[in-house]
PDB file of C-alpha atoms in Angstrom:
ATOM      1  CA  UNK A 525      59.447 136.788 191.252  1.00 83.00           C
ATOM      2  CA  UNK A 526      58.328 133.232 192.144  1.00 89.00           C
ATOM      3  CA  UNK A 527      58.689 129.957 190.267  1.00 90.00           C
ATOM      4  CA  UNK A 528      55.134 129.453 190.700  1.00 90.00           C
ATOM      5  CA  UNK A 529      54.552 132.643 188.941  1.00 90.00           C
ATOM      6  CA  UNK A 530      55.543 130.943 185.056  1.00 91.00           C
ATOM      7  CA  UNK A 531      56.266 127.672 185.633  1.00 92.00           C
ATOM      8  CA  UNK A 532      53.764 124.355 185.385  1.00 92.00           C
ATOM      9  CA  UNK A 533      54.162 123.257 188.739  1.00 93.00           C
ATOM     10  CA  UNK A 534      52.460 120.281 187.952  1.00 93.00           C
ATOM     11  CA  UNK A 535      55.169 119.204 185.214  1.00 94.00           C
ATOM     12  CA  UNK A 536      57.794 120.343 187.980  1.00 95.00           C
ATOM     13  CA  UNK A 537      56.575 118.200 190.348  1.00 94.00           C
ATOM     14  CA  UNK A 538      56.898 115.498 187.981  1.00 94.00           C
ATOM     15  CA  UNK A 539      59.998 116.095 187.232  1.00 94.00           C
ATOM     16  CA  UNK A 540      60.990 115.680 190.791  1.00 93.00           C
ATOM     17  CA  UNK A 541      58.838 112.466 191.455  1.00 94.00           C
ATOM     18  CA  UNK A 542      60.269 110.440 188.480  1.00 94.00           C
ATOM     19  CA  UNK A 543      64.629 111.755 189.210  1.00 94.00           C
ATOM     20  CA  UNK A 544      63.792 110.155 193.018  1.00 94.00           C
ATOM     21  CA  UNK A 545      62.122 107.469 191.981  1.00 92.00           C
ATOM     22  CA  UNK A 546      64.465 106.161 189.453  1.00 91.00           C
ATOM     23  CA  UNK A 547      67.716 107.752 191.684  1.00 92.00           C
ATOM     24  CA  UNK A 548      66.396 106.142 194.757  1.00 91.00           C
ATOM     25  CA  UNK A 549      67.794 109.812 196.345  1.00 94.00           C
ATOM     26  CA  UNK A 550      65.578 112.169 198.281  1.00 94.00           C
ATOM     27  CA  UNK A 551      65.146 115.414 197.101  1.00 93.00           C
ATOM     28  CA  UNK A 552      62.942 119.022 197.682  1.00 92.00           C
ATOM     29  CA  UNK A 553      62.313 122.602 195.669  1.00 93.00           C
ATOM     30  CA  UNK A 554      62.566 125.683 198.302  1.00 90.00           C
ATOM     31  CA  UNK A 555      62.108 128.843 197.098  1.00 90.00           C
ATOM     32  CA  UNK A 556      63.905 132.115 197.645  1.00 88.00           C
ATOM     33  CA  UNK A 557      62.090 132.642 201.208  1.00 86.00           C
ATOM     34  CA  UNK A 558      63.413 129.083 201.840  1.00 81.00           C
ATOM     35  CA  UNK A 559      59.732 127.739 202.237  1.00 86.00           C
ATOM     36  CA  UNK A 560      58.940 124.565 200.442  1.00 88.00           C
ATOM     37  CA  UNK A 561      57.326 124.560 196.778  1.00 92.00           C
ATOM     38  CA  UNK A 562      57.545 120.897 196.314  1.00 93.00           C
ATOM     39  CA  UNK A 563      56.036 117.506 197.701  1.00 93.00           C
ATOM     40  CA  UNK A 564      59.267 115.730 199.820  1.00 91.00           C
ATOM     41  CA  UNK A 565      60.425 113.092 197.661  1.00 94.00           C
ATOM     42  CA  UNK A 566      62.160 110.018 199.114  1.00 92.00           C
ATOM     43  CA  UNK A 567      62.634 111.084 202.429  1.00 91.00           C
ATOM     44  CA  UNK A 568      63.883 108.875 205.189  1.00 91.00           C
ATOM     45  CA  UNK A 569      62.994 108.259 208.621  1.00 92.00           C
ATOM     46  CA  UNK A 570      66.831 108.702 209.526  1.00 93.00           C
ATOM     47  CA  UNK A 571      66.487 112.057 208.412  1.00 90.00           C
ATOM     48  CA  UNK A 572      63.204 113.164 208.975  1.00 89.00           C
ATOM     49  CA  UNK A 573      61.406 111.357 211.771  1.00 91.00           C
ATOM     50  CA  UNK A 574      65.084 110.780 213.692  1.00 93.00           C
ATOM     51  CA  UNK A 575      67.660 113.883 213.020  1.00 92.00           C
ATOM     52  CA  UNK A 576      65.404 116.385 212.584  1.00 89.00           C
ATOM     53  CA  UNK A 577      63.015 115.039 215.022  1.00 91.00           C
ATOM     54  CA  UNK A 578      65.703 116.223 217.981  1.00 92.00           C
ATOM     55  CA  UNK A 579      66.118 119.663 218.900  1.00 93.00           C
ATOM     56  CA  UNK A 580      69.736 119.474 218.457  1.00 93.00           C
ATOM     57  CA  UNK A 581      69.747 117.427 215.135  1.00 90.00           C
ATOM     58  CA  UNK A 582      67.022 119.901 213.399  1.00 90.00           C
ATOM     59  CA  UNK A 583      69.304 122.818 214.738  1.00 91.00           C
ATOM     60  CA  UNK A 584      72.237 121.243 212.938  1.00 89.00           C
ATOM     61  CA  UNK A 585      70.369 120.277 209.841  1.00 86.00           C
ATOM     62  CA  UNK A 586      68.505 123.997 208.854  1.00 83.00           C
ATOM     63  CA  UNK A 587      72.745 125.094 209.843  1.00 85.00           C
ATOM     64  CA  UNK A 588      73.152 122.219 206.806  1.00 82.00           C
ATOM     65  CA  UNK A 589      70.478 123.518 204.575  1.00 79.00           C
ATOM     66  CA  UNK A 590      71.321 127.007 204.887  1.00 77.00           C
ATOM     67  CA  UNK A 591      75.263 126.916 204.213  1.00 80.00           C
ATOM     68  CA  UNK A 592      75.284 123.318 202.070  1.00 77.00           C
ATOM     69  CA  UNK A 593      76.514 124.237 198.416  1.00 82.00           C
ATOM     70  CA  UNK A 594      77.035 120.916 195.770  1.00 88.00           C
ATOM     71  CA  UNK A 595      77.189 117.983 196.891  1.00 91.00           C
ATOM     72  CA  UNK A 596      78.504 117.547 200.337  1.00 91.00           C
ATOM     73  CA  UNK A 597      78.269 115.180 204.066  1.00 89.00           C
ATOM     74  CA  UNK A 598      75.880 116.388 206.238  1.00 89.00           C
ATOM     75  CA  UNK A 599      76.359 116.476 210.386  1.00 89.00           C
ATOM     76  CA  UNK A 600      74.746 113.350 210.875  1.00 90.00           C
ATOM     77  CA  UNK A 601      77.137 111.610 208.201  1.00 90.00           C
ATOM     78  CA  UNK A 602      74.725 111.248 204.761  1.00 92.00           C
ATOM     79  CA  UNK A 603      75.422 112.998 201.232  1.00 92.00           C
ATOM     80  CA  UNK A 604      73.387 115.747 200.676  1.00 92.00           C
ATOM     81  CA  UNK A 605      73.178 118.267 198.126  1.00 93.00           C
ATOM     82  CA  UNK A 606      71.855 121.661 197.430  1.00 91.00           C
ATOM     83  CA  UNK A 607      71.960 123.181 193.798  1.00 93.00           C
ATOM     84  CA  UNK A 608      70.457 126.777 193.087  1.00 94.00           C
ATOM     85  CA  UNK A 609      67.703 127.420 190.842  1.00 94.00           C
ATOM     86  CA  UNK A 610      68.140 130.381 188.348  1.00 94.00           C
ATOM     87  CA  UNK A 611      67.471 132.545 185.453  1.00 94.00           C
ATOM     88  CA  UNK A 612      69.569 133.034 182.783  1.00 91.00           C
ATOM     89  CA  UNK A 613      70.458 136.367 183.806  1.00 91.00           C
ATOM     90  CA  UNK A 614      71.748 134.834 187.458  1.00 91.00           C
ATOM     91  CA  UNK A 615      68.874 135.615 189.245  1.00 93.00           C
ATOM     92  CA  UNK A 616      68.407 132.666 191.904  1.00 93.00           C
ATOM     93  CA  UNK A 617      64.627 131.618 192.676  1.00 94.00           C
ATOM     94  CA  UNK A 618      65.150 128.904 194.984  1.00 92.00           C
ATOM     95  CA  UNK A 619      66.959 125.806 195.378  1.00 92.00           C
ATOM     96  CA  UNK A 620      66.589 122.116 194.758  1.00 93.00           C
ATOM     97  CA  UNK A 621      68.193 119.787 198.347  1.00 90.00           C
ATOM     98  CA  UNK A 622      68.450 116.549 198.823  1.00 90.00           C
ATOM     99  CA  UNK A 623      70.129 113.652 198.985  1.00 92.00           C
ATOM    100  CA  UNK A 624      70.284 111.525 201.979  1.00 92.00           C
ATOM    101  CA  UNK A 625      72.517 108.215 201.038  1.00 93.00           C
ATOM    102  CA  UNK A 626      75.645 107.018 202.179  1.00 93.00           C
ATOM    103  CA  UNK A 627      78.236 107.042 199.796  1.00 90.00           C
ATOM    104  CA  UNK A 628      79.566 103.778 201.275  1.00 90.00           C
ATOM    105  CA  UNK A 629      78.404 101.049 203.720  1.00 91.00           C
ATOM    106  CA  UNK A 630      78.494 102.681 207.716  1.00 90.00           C
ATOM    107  CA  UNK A 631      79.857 102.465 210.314  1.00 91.00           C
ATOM    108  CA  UNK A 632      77.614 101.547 213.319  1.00 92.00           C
ATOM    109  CA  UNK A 633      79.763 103.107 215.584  1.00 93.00           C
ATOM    110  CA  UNK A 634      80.611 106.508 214.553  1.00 93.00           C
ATOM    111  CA  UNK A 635      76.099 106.324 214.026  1.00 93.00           C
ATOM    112  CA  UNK A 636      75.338 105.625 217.311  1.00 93.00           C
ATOM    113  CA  UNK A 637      78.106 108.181 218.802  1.00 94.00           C
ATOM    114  CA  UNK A 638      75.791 110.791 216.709  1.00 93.00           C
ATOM    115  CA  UNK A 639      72.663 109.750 218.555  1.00 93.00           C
ATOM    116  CA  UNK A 640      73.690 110.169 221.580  1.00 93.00           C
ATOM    117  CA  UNK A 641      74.576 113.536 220.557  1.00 92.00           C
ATOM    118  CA  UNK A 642      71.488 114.487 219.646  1.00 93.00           C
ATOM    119  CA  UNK A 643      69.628 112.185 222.426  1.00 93.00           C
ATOM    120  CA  UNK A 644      68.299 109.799 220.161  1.00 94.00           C
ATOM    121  CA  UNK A 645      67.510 106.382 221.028  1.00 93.00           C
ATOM    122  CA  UNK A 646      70.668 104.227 219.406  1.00 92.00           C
ATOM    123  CA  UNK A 647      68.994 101.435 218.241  1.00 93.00           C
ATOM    124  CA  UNK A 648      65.860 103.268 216.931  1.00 94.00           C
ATOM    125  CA  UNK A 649      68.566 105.334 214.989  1.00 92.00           C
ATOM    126  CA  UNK A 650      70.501 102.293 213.567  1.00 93.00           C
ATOM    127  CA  UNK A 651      67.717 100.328 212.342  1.00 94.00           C
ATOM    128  CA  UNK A 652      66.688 103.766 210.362  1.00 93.00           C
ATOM    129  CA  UNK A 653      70.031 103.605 209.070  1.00 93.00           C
ATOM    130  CA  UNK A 654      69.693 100.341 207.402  1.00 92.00           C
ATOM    131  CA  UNK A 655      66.848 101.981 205.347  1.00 92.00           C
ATOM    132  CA  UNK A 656      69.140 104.480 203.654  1.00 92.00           C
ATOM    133  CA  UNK A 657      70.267 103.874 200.428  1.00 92.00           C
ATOM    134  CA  UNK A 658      74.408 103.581 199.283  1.00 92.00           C
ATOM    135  CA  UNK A 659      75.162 104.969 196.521  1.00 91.00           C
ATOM    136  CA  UNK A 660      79.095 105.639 195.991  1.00 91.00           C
ATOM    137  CA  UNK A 661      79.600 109.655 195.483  1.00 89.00           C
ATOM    138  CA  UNK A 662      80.056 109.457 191.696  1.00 92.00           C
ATOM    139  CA  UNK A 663      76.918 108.464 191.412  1.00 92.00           C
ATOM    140  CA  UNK A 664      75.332 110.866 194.116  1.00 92.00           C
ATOM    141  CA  UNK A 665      77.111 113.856 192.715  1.00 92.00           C
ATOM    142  CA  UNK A 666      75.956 112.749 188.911  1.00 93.00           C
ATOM    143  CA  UNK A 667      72.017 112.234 190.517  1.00 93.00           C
ATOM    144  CA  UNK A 668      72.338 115.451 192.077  1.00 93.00           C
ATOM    145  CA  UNK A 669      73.613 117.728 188.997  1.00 92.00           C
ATOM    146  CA  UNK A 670      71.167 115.741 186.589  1.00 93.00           C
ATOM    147  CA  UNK A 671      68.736 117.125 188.802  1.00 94.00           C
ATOM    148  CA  UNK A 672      69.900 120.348 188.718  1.00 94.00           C
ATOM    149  CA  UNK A 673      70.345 120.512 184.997  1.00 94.00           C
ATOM    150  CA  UNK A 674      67.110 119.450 184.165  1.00 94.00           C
ATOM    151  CA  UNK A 675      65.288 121.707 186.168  1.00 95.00           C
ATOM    152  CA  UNK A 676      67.329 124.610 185.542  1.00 95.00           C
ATOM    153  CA  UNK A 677      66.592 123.751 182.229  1.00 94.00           C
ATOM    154  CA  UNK A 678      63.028 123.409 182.350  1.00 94.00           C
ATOM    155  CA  UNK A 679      62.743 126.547 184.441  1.00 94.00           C
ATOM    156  CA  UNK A 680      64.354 128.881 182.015  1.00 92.00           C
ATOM    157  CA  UNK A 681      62.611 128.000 179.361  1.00 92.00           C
ATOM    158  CA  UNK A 682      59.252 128.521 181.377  1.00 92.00           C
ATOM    159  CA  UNK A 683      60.311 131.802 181.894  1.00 90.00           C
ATOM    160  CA  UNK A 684      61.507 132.320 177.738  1.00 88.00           C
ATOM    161  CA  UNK A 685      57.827 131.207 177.024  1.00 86.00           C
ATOM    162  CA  UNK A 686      56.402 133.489 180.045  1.00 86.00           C
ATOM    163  CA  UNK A 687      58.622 136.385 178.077  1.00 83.00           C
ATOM    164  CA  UNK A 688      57.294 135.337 174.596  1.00 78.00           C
ATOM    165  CA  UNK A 689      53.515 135.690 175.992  1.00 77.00           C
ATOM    166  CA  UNK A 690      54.114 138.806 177.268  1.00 77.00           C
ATOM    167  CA  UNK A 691      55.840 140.683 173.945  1.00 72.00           C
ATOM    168  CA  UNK A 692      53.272 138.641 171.779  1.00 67.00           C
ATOM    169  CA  UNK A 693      50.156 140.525 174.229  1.00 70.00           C
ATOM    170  CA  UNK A 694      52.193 143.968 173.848  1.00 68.00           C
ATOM    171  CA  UNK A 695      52.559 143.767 169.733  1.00 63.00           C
ATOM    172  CA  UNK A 696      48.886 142.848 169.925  1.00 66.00           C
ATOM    173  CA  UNK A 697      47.935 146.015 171.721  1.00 67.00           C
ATOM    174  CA  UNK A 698      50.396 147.727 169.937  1.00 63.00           C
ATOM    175  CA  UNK A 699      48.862 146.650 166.305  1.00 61.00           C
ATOM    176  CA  UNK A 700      45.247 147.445 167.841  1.00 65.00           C
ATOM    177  CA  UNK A 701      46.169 150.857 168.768  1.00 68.00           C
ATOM    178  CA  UNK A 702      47.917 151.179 165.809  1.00 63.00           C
ATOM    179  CA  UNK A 703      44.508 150.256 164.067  1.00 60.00           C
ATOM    180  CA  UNK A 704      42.686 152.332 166.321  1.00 64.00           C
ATOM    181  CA  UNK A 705      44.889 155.543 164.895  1.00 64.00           C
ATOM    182  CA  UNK A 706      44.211 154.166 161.052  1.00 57.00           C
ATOM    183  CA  UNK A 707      41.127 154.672 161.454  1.00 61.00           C
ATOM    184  CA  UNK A 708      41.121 158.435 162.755  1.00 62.00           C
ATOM    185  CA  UNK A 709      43.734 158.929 160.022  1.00 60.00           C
ATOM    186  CA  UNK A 710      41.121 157.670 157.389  1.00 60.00           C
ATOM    187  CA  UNK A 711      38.629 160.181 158.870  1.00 64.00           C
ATOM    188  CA  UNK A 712      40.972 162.873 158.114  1.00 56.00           C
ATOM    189  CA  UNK A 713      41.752 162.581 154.596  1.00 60.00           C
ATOM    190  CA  UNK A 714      37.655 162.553 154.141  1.00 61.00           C
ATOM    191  CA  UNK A 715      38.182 166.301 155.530  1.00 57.00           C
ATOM    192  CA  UNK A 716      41.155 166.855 153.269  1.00 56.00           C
ATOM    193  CA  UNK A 717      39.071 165.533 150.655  1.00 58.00           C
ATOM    194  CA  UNK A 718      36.493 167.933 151.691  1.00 56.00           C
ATOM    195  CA  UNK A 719      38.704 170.329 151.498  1.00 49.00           C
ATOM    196  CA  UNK A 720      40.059 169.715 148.129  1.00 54.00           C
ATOM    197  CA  UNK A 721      36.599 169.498 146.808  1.00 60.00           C
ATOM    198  CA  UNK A 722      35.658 173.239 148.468  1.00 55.00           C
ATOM    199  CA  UNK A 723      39.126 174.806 147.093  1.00 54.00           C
ATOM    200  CA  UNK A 724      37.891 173.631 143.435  1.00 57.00           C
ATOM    201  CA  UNK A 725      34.615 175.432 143.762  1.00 58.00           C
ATOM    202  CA  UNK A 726      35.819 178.859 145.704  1.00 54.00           C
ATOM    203  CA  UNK A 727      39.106 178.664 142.504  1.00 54.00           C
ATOM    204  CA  UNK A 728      36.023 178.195 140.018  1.00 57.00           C
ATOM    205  CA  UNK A 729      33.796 180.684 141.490  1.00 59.00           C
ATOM    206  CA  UNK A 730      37.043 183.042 141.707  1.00 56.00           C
ATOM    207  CA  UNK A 731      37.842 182.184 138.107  1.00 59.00           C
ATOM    208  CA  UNK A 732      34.368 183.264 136.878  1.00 62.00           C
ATOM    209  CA  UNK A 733      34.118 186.776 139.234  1.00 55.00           C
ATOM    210  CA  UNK A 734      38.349 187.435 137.550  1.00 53.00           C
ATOM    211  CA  UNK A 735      36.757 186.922 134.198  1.00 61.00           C
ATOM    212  CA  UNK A 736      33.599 189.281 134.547  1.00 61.00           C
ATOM    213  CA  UNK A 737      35.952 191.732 136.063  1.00 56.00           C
ATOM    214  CA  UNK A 738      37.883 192.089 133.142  1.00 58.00           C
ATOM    215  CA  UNK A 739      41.563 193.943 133.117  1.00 55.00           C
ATOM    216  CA  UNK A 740      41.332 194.404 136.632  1.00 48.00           C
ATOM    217  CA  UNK A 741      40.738 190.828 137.483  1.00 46.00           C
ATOM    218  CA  UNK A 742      43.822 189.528 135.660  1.00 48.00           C
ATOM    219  CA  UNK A 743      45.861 189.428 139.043  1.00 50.00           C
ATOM    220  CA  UNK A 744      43.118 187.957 141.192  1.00 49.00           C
ATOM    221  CA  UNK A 745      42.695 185.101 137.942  1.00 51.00           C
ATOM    222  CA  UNK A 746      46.155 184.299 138.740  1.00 49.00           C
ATOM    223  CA  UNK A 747      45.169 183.361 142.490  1.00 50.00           C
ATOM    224  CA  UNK A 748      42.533 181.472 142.049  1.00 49.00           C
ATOM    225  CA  UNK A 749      44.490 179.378 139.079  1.00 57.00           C
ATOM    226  CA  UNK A 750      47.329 178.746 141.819  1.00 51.00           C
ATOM    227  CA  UNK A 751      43.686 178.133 144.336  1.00 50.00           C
ATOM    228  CA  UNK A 752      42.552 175.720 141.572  1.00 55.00           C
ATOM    229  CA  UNK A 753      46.678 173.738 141.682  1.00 57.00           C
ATOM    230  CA  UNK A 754      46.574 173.507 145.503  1.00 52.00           C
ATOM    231  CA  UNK A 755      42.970 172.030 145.408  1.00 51.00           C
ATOM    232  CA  UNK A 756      43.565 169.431 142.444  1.00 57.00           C
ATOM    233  CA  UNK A 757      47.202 169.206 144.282  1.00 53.00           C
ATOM    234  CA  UNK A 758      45.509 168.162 148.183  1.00 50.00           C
ATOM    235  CA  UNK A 759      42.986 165.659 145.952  1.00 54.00           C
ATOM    236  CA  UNK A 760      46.029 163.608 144.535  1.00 55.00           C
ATOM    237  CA  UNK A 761      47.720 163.503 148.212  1.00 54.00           C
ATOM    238  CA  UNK A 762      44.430 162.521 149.970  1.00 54.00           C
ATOM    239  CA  UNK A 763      43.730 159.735 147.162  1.00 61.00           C
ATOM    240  CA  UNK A 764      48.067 158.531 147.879  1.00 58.00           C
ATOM    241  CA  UNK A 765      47.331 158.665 151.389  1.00 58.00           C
ATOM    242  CA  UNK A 766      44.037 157.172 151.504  1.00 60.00           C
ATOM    243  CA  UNK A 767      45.271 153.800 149.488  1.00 65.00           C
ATOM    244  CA  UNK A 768      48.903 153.813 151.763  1.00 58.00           C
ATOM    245  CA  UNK A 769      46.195 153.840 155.249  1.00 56.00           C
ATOM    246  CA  UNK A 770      44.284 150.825 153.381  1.00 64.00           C
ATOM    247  CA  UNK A 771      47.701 149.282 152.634  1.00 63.00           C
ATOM    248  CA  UNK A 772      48.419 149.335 156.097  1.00 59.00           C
ATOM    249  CA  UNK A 773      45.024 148.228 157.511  1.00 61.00           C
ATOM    250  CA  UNK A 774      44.998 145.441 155.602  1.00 64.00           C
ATOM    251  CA  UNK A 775      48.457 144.161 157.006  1.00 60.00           C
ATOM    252  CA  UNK A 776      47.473 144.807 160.081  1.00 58.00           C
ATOM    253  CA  UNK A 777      44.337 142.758 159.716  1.00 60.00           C
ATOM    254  CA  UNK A 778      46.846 139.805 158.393  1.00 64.00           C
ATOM    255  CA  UNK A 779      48.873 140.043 161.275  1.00 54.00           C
ATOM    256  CA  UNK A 780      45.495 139.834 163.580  1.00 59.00           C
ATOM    257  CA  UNK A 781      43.762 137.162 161.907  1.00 61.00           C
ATOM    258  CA  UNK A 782      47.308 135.016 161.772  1.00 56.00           C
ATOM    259  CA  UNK A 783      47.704 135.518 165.509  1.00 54.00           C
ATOM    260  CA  UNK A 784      43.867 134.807 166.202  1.00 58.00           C
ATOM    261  CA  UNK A 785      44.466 131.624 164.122  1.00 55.00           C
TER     262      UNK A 785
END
């Protein structure tokens, strides 16, 4: 299952654009496979054209990306963070990483030792540097589990509304098949009342042949009496069944025309 599959990307995306905006922190949805599902939001050239420009420094940041949990200093000496995405039920769809501030004002030094580490040019790196925001780690690690909570939060209840969709299609078909079988059990009371109406006439017709037969059509006048019960009794239960079927239609055609509406 992918985010993409329920949620409004467009509203995610949103969500995103406005928490770096106002945050002033970088951040980035990956999914499952690890492959992004979001525009990059708010990130620097330190980062991005610099670190992970170098063999070395991309090596050590995807090493970052992979094992970073929380909030937590990178390799190259930023905050970073990296808080899952998931269901209700645990299920983990992605991830939301970021970050990319200092959590206090650097020092040059230790910098440039890191560029020449990863063969970057020093200056080039420290002027970057100066473009990064500071934020002190209270504030990073609040920023970063805002983030989290809001899009966990947003996320689940995609999926709740995906799930609501889904049971709301299945009681449709449900109700339409259930209609569907009304209507076949409508059919068969007409036979029953058939039936019923052929039993009266073979009961009468036996009633008659008992009475021209006299003495010896006493026991067959019984029979067709009991005929004549069964017949009148099958035209009470088709009539009962008949108006509980139309009971039931007509709910059913309530529940139809309130979901239509």
């Amino acid at each position: 299952m992918k985010l993409e599959d329920f949620c409004d990307m467009e509203k995610f995306e949103e969500i995103m654009s406005n928490w770096a905006l106002s945050t002033g922190l970088a951040t980035v949805a990956v999914g499952a496979d690890g492959q992004y599902i979001s525009d990059c939001y708010n990130f620097t050239d330190f980062c991005i054209k610099l670190t992970r420009g170098s063999a070395e420094g991309c090596k050590r940041c995807e090493k970052n990306d992979r094992e970073g949990v929380g909030v937590y200093s990178c390799h190259a000496g930023l905050m970073d963070f990296g808080i899952p995405i998931t269901l209700d039920n645990g299920t983990v769809l992605g991830s939301i990483i970021g970050g990319q501030v200092l959590p206090e004002n650097p020092d040059e030094e230790k910098f440039r030792q890191t560029a020449r580490e990863l063969n970057i040019d020093e200056d080039e790196y420290i002027q970057a540097l100066h473009e990064v925001n500071v934020k002190t780690q209270t504030e990073i690690e609040a920023s970063a589990h805002l983030l989290g909570d809001v899009i966990n939060m947003f996320v689940r209840a995609s999926y709740a509304t995906m799930q609501n969709h889904q049971l709301v299609s299945e009681l449709r078909d449900g109700i339409s098949k259930a209609a569907e079988q009304l209507v076949l059990a409508n059919e068969d009371t007409k036979q029953i009342e058939g039936f019923s109406k052929r039993q009266k006439i073979l009961a009468l017709n036996a009633s008659i042949e008992a009475a021209r037969a006299g003495e010896a059509g006493k026991g067959f006048s019984v029979v067709a009496n009991e005929v004549q019960k069964l017949a009148q009794g099958m035209g009470v239960t088709s009539v009962q069944i008949k108006q509980a079927l139309n009971n039931v239609t007509d709910t059913i055609m309530s529940l139809n025309k309130g979901e239509e509406d």
